Each structure stands twice: as C-alpha cells, then as structure tokens.
mmCIF file of C-alpha atoms and ligand atoms in Angstrom:
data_model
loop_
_atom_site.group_PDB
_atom_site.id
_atom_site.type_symbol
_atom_site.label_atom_id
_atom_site.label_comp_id
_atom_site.label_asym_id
_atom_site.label_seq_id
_atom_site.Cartn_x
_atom_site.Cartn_y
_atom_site.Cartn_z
ATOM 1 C CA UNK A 218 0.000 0.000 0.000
ATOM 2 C CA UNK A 219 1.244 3.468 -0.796
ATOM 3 C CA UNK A 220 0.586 6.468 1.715
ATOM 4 C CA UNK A 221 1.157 10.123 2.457
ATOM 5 C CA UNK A 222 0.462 12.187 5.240
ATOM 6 C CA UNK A 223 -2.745 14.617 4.607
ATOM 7 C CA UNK A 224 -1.873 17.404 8.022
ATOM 8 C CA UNK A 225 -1.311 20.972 6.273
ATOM 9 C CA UNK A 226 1.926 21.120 8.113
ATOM 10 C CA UNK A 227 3.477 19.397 11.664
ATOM 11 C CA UNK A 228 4.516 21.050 14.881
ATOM 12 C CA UNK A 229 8.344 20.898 15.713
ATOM 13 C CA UNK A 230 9.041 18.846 18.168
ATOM 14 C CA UNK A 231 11.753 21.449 20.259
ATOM 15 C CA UNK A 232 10.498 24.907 19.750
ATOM 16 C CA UNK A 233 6.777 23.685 19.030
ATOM 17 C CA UNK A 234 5.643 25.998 16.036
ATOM 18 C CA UNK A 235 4.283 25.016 13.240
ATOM 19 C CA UNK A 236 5.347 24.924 9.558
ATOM 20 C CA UNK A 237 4.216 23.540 6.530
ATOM 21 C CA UNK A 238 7.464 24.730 4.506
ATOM 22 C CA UNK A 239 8.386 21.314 3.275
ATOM 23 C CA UNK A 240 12.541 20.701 2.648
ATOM 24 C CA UNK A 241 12.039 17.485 1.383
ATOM 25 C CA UNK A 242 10.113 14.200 1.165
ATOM 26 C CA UNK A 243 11.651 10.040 1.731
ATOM 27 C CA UNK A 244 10.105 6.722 2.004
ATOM 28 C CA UNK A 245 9.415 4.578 5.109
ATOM 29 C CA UNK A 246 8.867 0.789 5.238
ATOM 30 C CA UNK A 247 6.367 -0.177 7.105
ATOM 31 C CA UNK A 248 5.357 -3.878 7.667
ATOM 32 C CA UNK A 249 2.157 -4.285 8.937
ATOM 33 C CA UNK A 250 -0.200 -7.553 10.314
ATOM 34 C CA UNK A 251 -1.207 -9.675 7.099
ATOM 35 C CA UNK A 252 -3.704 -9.152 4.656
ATOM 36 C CA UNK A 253 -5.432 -12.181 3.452
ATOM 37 C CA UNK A 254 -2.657 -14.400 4.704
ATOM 38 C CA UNK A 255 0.022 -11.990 2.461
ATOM 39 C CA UNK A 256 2.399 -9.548 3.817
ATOM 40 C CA UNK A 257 1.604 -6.326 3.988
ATOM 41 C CA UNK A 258 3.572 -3.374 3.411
ATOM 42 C CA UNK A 259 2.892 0.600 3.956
ATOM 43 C CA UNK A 260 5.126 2.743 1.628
ATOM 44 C CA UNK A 261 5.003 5.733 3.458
ATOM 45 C CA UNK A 262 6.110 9.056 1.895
ATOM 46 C CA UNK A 263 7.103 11.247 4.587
ATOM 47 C CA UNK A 264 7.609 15.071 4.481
ATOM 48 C CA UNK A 265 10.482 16.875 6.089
ATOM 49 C CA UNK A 266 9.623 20.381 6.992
ATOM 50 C CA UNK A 267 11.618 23.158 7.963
ATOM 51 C CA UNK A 268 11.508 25.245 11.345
ATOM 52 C CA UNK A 269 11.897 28.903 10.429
ATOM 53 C CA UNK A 270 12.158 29.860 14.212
ATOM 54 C CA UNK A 271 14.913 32.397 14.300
ATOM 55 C CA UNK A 272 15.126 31.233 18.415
ATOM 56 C CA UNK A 273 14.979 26.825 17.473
ATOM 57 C CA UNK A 274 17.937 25.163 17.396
ATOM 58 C CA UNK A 275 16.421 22.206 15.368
ATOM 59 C CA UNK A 276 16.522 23.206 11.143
ATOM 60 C CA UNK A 277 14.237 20.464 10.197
ATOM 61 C CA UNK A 278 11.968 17.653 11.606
ATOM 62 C CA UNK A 279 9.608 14.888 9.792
ATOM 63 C CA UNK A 280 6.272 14.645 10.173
ATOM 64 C CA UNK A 281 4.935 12.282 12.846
ATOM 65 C CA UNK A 282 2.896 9.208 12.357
ATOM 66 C CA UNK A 283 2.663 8.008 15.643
ATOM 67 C CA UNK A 284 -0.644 6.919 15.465
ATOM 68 C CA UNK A 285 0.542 4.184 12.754
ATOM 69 C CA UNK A 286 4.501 3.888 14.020
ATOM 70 C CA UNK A 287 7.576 4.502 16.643
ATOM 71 C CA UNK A 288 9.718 7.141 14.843
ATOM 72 C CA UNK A 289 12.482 4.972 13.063
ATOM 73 C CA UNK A 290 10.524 1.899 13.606
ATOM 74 C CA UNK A 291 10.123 -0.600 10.679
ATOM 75 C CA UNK A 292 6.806 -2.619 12.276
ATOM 76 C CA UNK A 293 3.436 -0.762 13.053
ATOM 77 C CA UNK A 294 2.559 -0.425 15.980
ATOM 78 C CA UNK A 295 -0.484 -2.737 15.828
ATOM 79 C CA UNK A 296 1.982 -5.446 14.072
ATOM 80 C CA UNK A 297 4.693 -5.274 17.137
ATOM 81 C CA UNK A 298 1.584 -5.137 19.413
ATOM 82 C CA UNK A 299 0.609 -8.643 18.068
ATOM 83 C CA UNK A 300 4.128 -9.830 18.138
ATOM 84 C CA UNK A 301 4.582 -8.986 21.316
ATOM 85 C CA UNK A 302 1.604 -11.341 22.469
ATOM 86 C CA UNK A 303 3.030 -14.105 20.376
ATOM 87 C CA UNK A 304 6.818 -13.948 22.139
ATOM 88 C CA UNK A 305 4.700 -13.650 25.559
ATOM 89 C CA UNK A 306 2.533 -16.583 24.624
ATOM 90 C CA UNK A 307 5.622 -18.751 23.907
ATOM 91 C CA UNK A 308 7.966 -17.309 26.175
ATOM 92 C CA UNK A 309 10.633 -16.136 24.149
ATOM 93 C CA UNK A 310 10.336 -19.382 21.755
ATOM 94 C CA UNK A 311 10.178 -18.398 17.704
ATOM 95 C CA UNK A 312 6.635 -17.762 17.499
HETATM 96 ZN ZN1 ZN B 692 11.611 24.644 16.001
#
C-alpha cells in the first residue's frame, strides 16, 4: 500500500511551532499484520519540513505518524503489538 500524510503542516518537536514549509520528502517501510494471509507493506512518503524559528535550534523535523509507528521503527505499531503477544505466549520461543 502506498501512503502520504494529509496534516497541512506538523509542529516541531523542540520549539513547538508550526510549519508547513516542506525541505524534502523520503520513504518509510512499514510492515504491517497480514492481509489475506500476504504480507503487507505501507510505503510511506514522509515530508520533512523546515523550522523557520529564528530562536529553534532544530533546522528540520519529519512529520509524525505516531498513530501508525515509533519514529524509526520498521513494524506498526499494531503489528509489534501482536508480536509482542506471540513472544509472551511462547515465552521467548520463535513464534
Ligand atoms: Zn523549532
């Protein structure tokens, strides 16, 4: 599945203002819990956006997802929720 954020702009996460000047865009990988017994896979564009606050040490930040993921994470949340259960389930054993 391919995905964007739709948010006008994000809120750095230092200084706290927001911005919707984007600097650039990447893609994350995002596994997620199967789909009719296939893999499933979010290819998430994410924006980078700059922080024009004269006072903010930080020049840049990405927009957040963290409804859907950690910030560098590779699983959803909802995916290492479930795998979580599954090493608790078999204590530690490959699941
Ligand atoms: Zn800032």
């Amino acid at each position: 599945m391919v995905a964007k954020g739709r948010a006008a702009g994000g809120l750095c996460p230092d200084c706290g203002r927001f911005s919707d000047r984007v600097h650039d865009r990447y893609q994350r990988r995002l596994k997620d819990l199967p789909l009719a017994e296939q893999g499933f896979v979010i290819r998430l564009t994410v924006r980078r956006f700059i922080c024009g606050a004269a006072d903010c040490q930080r020049r840049t930040f990405a927009e957040p997802f963290s409804g859907l993921a950690a910030p560098h994470a590779r699983f959803t949340k909802r995916l290492n929720r479930a795998l979580e259960r599954v090493g608790l389930a078999l204590a530690g054993r490959a699941g």
